[in-house]
GROMACS .gro file of C-alpha atoms in nm:
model
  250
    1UNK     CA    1   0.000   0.000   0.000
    2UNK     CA    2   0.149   0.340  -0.067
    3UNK     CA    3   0.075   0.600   0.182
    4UNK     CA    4   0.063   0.991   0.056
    5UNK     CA    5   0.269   1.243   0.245
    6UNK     CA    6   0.034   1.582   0.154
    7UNK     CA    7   0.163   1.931   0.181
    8UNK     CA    8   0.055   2.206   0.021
    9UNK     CA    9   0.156   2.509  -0.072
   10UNK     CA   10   0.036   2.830   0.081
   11UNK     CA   11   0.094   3.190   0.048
   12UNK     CA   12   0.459   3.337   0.177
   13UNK     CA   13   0.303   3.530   0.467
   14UNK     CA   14   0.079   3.240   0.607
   15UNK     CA   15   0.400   3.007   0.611
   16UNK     CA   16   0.623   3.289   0.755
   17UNK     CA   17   0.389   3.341   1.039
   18UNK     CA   18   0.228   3.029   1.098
   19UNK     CA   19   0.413   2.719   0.939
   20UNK     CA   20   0.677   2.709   1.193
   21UNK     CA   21   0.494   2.683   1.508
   22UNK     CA   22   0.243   2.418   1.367
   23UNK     CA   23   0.531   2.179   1.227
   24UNK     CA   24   0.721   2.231   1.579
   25UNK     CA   25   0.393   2.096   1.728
   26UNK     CA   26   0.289   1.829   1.471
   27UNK     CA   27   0.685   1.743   1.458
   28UNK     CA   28   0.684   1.660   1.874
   29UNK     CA   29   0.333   1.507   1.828
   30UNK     CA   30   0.491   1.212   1.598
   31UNK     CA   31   0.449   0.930   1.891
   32UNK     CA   32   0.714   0.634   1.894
   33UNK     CA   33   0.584   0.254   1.869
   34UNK     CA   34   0.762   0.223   2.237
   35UNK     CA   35   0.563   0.475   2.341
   36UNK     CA   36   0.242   0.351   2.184
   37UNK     CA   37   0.292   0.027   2.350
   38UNK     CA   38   0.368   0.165   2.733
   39UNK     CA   39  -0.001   0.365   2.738
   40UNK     CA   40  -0.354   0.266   2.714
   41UNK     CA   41  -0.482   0.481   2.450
   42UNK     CA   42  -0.885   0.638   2.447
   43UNK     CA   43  -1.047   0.791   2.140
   44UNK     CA   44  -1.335   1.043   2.144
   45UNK     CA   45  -1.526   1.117   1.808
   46UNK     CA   46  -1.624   1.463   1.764
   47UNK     CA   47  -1.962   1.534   1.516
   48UNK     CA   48  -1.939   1.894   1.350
   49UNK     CA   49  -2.321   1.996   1.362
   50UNK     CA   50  -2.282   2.359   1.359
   51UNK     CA   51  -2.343   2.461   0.976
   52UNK     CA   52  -2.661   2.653   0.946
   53UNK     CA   53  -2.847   2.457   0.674
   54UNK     CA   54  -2.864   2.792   0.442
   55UNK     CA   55  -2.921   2.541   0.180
   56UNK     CA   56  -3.132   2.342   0.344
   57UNK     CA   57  -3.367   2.469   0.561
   58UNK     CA   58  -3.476   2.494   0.786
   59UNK     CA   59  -3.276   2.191   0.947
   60UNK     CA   60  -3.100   1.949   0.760
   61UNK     CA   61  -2.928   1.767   1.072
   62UNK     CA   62  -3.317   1.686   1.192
   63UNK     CA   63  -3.412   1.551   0.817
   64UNK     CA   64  -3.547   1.220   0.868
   65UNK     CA   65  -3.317   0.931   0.667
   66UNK     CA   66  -3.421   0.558   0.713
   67UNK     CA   67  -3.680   0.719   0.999
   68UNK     CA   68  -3.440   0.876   1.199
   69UNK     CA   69  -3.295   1.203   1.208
   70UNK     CA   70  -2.962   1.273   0.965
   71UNK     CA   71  -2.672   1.289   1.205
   72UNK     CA   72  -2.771   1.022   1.406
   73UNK     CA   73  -2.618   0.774   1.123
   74UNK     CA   74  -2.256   0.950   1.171
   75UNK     CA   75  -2.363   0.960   1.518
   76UNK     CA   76  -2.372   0.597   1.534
   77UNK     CA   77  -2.066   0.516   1.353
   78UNK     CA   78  -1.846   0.748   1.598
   79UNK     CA   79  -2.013   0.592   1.878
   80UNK     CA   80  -1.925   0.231   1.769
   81UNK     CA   81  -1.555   0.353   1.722
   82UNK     CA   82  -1.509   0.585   2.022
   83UNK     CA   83  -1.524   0.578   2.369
   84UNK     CA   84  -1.707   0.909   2.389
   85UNK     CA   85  -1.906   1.157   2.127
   86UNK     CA   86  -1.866   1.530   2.181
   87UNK     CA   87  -2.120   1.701   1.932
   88UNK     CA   88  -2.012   2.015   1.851
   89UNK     CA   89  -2.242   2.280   1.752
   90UNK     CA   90  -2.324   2.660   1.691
   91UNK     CA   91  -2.320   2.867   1.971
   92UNK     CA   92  -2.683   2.960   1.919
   93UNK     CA   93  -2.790   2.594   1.793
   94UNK     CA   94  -3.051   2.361   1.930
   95UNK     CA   95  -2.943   2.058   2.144
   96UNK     CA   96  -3.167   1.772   1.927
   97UNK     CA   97  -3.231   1.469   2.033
   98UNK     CA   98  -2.984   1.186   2.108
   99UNK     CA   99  -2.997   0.820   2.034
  100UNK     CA  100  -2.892   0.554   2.250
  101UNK     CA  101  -2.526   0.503   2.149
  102UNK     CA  102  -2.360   0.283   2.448
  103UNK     CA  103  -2.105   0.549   2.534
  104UNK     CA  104  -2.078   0.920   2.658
  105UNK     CA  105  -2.260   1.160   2.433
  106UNK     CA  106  -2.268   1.509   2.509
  107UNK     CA  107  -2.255   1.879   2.348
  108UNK     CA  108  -2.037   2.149   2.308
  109UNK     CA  109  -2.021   2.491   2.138
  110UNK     CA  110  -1.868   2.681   1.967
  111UNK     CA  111  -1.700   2.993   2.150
  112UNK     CA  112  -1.759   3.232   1.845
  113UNK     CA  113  -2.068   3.336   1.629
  114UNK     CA  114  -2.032   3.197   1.245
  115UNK     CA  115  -1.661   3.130   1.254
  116UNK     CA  116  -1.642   2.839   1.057
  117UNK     CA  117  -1.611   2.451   1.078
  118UNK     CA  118  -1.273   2.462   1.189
  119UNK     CA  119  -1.400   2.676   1.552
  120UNK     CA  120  -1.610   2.385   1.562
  121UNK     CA  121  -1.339   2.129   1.550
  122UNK     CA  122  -1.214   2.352   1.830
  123UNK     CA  123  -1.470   2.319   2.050
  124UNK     CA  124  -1.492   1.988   2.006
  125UNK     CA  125  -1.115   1.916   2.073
  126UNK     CA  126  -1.120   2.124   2.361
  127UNK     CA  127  -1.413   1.898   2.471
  128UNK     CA  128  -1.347   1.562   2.454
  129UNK     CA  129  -1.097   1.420   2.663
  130UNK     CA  130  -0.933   1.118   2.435
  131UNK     CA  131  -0.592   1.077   2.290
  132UNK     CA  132  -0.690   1.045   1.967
  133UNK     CA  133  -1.018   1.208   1.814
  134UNK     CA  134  -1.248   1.099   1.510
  135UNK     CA  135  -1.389   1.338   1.354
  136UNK     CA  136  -1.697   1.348   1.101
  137UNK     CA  137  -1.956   1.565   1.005
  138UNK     CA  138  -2.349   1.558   1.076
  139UNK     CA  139  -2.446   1.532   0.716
  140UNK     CA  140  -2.200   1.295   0.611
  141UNK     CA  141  -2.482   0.934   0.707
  142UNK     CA  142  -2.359   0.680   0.479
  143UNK     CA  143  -1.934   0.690   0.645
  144UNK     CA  144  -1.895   0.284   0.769
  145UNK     CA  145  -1.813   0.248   1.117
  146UNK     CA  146  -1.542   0.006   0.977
  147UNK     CA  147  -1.357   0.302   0.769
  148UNK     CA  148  -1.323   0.478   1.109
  149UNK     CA  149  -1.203   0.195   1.313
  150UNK     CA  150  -0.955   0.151   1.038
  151UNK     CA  151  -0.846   0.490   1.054
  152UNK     CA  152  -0.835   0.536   1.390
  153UNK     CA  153  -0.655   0.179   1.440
  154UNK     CA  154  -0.424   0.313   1.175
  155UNK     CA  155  -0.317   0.641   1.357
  156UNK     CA  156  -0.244   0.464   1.675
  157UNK     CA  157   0.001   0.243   1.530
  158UNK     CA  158   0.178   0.470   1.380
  159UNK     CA  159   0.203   0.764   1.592
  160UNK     CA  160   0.091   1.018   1.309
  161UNK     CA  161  -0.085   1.319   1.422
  162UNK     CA  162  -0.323   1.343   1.155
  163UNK     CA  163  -0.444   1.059   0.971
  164UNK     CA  164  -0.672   1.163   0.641
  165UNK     CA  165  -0.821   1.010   0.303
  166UNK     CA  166  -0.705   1.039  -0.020
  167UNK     CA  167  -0.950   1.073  -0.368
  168UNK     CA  168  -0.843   1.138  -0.694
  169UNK     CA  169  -0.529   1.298  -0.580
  170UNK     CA  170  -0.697   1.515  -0.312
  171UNK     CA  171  -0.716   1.514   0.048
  172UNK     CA  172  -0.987   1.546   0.233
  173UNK     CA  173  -1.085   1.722   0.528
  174UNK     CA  174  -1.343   1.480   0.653
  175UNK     CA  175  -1.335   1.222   0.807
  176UNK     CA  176  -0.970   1.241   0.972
  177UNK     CA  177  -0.805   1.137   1.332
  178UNK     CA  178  -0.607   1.351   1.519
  179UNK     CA  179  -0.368   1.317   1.835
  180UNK     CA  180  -0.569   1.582   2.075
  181UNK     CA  181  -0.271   1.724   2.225
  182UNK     CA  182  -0.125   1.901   1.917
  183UNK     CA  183  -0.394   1.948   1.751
  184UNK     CA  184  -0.600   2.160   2.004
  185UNK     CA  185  -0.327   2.397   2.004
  186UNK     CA  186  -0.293   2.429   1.612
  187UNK     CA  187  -0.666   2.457   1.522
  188UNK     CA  188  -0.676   2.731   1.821
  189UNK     CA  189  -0.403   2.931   1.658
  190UNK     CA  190  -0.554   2.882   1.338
  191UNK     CA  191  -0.877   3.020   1.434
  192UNK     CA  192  -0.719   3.308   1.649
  193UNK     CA  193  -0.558   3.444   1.331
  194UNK     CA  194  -0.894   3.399   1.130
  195UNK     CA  195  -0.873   3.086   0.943
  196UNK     CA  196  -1.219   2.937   0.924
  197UNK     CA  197  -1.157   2.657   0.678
  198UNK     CA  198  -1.164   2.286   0.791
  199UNK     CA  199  -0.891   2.197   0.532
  200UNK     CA  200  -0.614   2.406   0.705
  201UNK     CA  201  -0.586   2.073   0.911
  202UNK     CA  202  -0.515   1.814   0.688
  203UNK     CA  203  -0.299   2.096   0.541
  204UNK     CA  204  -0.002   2.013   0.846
  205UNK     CA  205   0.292   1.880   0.784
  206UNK     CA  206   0.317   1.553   0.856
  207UNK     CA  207  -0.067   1.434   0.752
  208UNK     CA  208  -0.078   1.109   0.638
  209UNK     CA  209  -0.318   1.117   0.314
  210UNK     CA  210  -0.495   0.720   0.322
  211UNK     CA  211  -0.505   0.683  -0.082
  212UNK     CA  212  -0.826   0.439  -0.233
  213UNK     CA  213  -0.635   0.118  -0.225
  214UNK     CA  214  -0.631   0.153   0.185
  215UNK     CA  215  -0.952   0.270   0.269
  216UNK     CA  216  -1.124   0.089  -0.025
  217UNK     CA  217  -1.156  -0.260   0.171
  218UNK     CA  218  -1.306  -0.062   0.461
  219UNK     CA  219  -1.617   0.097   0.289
  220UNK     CA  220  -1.641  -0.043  -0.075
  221UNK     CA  221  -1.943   0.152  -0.195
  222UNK     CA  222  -1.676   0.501  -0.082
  223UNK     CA  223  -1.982   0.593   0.153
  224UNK     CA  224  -1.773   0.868   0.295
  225UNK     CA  225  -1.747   1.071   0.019
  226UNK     CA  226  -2.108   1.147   0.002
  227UNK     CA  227  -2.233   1.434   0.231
  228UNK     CA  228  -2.632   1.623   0.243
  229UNK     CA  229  -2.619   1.955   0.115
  230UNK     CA  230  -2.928   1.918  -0.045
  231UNK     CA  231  -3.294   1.723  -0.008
  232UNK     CA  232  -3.191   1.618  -0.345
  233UNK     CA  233  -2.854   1.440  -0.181
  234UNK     CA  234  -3.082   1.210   0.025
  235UNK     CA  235  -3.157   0.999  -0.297
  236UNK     CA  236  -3.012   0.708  -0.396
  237UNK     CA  237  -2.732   0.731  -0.114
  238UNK     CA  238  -2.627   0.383  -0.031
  239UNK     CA  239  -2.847   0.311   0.219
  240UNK     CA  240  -3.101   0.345  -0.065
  241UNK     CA  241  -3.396   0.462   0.161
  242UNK     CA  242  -3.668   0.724   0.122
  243UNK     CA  243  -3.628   1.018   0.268
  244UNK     CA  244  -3.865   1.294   0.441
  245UNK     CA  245  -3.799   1.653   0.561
  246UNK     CA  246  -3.923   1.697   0.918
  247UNK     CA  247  -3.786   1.909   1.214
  248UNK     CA  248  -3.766   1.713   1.511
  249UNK     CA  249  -3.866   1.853   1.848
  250UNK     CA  250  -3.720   1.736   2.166
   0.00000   0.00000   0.00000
């Protein structure tokens, strides 16, 4: 299998200012296999639920799919690969309804108004109290459990910091693992200088980009690479299921 080492170039003044202190931190974060093997390891999942469904109102996270709401199907799949859920959503959002999951599953937001997915994934990481984190998206219903476990199972053994996915010669943001002690501190320097993009993460030195050939075997129909933006996205999504609209009330 042949793993992808990503970088990417940004503009002169972003690396001059910012490059440095996030490869010293990804850099220490790289953990050695003696290391791995001397500590019992514990991985939260964090859901980003914060967007505000400007394309599809006037909830999309509370859309009914296979007669329950949206997120609880990435819901489920963090819960069955994590030993706690942190749900992280906008600082003026509505706490909906949670499923039975097995594990810890609790909420968090976000410390700013409309700053992006990636203050999300800050609130989240400053929330959960794993080593590792798995993170997804709400509208993202048809990622496998099994691609997750993989992933996460993947960044443990090797120590990498962040762990992503690879298609057609891009990296993706979503979903991705990363070791909690580095990366709280570089997503909260990213968002204290303004960056509100989720990508900025798998941006880091050191990611390791997962190409198809890996993650493939783990979810075969490349469920993950199918989000809800739309009512229109709900069709013919692998679970193959009808869909309805309908805000759910707690």
């Amino acid at each position: 299998t042949v793993v992808a080492s990503y970088r990417c170039r940004r503009s002169s003044r972003w690396r001059h200012h910012c490059w440095p202190q996030i490869e010293t931190l990804f850099s220490s974060a790289q953990l050695s296999s003696a290391q791995l093997g001397s500590v019992v390891v514990t991985t939260s999942g964090i859901l980003l639920a914060g967007g505000a469904s400007r394309r599809f109102p006037p909830n999309k996270l509370a859309t009914e799919l296979d007669g329950v709401p949206l997120f609880w199907h990435a819901l489920r799949a963090l819960g069955a690969a994590s030993s706690e859920v942190v749900v992280a959503i906008g600082r003026g959002g509505d706490e909906l309804p949670l499923p039975a999951l097995g594990v810890p599953v609790r909420f968090c937001r976000d410390r700013m108004v409309g700053a992006g997915p990636l203050a999300g994934l800050a609130a989240g990481l400053d929330a959960c109290t794993g080593d590792w984190a798995v993170v997804v998206a709400g509208d993202m219903p048809w990622v496998p459990t099994s691609l997750l476990v993989a992933m996460r199972d993947r960044a443990v053994a090797t120590g990498t910091a962040t762990t992503a996915l690879l298609e057609q010669g891009r990296v993706r943001p979503l979903p991705c693992v990363l070791f909690v002690a580095s990366a709280r501190a570089v997503v909260a320097g990213l968002v204290a200088r303004g960056e509100r993009r989720l990508r900025t993460i798998v941006e880091t030195p050191g990611t390791e980009a997962l190409p198809e050939d890996w993650w493939r075997p783990h979810d075969g129909r490349a469920g993950w690479l199918r989000d809800v933006d739309r009512l229109e996205d709900l069709a013919g999504g692998p679970s193959a299921a009808a869909s309805r609209q309908s805000q759910i009330r707690s």
